[in-house]
GROMACS .gro file of C-alpha atoms in nm:
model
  115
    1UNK     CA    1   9.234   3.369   6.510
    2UNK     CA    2   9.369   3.271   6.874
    3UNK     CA    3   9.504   3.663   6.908
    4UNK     CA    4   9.304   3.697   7.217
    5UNK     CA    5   9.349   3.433   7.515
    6UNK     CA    6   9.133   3.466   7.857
    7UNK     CA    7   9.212   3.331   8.167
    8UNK     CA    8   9.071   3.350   8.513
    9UNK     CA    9   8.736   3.218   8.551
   10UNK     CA   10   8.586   2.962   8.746
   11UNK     CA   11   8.345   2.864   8.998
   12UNK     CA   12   8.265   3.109   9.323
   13UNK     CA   13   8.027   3.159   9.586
   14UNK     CA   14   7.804   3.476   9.601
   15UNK     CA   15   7.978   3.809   9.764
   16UNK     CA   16   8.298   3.612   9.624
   17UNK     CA   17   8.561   3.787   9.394
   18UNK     CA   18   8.746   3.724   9.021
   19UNK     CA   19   9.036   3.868   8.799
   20UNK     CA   20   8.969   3.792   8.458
   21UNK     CA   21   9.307   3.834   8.218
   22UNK     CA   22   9.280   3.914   7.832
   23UNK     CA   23   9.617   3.885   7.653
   24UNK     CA   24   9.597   3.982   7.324
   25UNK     CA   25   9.922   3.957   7.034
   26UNK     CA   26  10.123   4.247   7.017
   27UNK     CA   27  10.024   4.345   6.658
   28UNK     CA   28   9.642   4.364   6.738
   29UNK     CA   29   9.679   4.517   7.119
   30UNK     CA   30   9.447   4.842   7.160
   31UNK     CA   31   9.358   4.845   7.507
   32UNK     CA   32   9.174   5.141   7.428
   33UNK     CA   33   8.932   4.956   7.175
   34UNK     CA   34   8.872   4.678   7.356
   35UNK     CA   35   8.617   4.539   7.663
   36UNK     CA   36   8.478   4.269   7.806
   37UNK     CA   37   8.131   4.110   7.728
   38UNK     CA   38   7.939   3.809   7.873
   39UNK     CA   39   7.680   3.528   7.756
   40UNK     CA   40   7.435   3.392   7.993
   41UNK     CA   41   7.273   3.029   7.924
   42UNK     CA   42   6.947   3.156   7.691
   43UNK     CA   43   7.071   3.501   7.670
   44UNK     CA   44   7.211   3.758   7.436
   45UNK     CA   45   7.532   3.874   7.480
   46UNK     CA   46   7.591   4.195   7.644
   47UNK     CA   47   7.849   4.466   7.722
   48UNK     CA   48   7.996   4.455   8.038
   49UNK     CA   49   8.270   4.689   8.058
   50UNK     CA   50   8.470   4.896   7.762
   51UNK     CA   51   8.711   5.134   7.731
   52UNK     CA   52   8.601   5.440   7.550
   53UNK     CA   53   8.798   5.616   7.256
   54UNK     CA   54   8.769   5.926   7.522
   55UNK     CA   55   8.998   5.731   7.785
   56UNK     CA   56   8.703   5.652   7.998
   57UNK     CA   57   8.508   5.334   8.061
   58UNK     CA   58   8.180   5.218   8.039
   59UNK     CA   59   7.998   4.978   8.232
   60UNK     CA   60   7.651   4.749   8.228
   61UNK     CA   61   7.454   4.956   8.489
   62UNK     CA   62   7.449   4.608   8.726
   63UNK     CA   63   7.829   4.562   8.764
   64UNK     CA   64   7.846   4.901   8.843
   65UNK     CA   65   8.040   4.937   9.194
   66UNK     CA   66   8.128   4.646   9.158
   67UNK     CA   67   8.365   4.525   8.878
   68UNK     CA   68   8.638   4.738   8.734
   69UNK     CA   69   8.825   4.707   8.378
   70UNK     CA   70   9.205   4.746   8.382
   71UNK     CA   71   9.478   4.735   8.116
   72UNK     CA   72   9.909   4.692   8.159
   73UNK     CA   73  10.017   4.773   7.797
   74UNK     CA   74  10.378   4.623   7.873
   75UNK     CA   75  10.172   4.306   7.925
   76UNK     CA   76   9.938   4.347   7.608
   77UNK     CA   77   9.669   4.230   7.868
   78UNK     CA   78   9.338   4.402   7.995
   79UNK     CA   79   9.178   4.273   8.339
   80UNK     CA   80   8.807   4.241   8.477
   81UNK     CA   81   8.831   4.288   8.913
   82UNK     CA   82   8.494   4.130   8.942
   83UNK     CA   83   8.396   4.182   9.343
   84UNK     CA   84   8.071   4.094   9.557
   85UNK     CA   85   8.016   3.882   9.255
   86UNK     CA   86   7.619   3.754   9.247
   87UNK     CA   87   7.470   3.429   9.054
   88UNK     CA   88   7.315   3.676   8.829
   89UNK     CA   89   7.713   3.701   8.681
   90UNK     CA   90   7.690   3.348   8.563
   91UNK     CA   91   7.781   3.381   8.246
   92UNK     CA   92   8.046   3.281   7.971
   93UNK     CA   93   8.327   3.628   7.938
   94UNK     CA   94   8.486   3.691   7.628
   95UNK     CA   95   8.737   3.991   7.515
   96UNK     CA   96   8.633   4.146   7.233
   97UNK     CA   97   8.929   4.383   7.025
   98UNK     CA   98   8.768   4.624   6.718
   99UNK     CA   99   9.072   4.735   6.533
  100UNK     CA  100   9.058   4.773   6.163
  101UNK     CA  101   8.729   4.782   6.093
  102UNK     CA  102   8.741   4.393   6.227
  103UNK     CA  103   8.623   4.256   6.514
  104UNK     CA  104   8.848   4.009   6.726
  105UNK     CA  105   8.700   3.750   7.013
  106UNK     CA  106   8.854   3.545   7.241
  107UNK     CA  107   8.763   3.157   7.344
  108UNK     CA  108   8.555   3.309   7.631
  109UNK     CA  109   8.596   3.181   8.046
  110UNK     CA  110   8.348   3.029   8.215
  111UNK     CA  111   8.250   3.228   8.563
  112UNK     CA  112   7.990   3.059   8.792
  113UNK     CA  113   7.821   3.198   9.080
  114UNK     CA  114   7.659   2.928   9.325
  115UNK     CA  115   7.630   2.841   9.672
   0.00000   0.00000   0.00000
């Protein structure tokens, strides 16, 4: 465990804007297997944004337009560019890696939206 370490949340006011960092260890990087998920307070987690084995991304049709997943492979690290952020975001974000027929999580980052 501890391959994959987030970073970057916090608390923000609505219309506000986040970078959320996922570094994962060099021997389990895939940037292409890997996306970001979040857990609300009395929720079920959910997909928020992926990358695709086709190079291409998906995201949860209400962050559409408005976040955008990223990846530096000299850095090992993908990125969530959360913008016009809403309290409806509030939620706990985790990095997820599937590599191996295993799935990897990391700690998760806490991202409040309040006035």
């Amino acid at each position: 465990q501890g391959q994959l370490v987030e970073s970057g949340g916090g608390l923000v006011q609505p219309g506000g804007s986040l970078r959320l960092s996922c570094q994962a260890s060099a021997r389990v990087f895939s940037a292409l297997h890997m996306g970001w998920y979040r857990q609300a307070p009395g929720k079920e987690r959910e997909l928020v944004a992926r990358f695709t084995g086709s190079r291409t991304t998906n995201y949860l049709d209400s962050v559409k337009g408005r976040f955008t997943i990223s990846m530096d492979n000299t850095k090992n690290s993908i990125y969530l560019t959360m913008n016009n952020l809403k309290p409806e975001d509030t939620a706990v974000y985790y990095c997820k890696l599937f590599l191996g027929g295993r799935e990897y999580w990391g700690q998760g980052t806490q991202v409040t939206v309040s006035s």
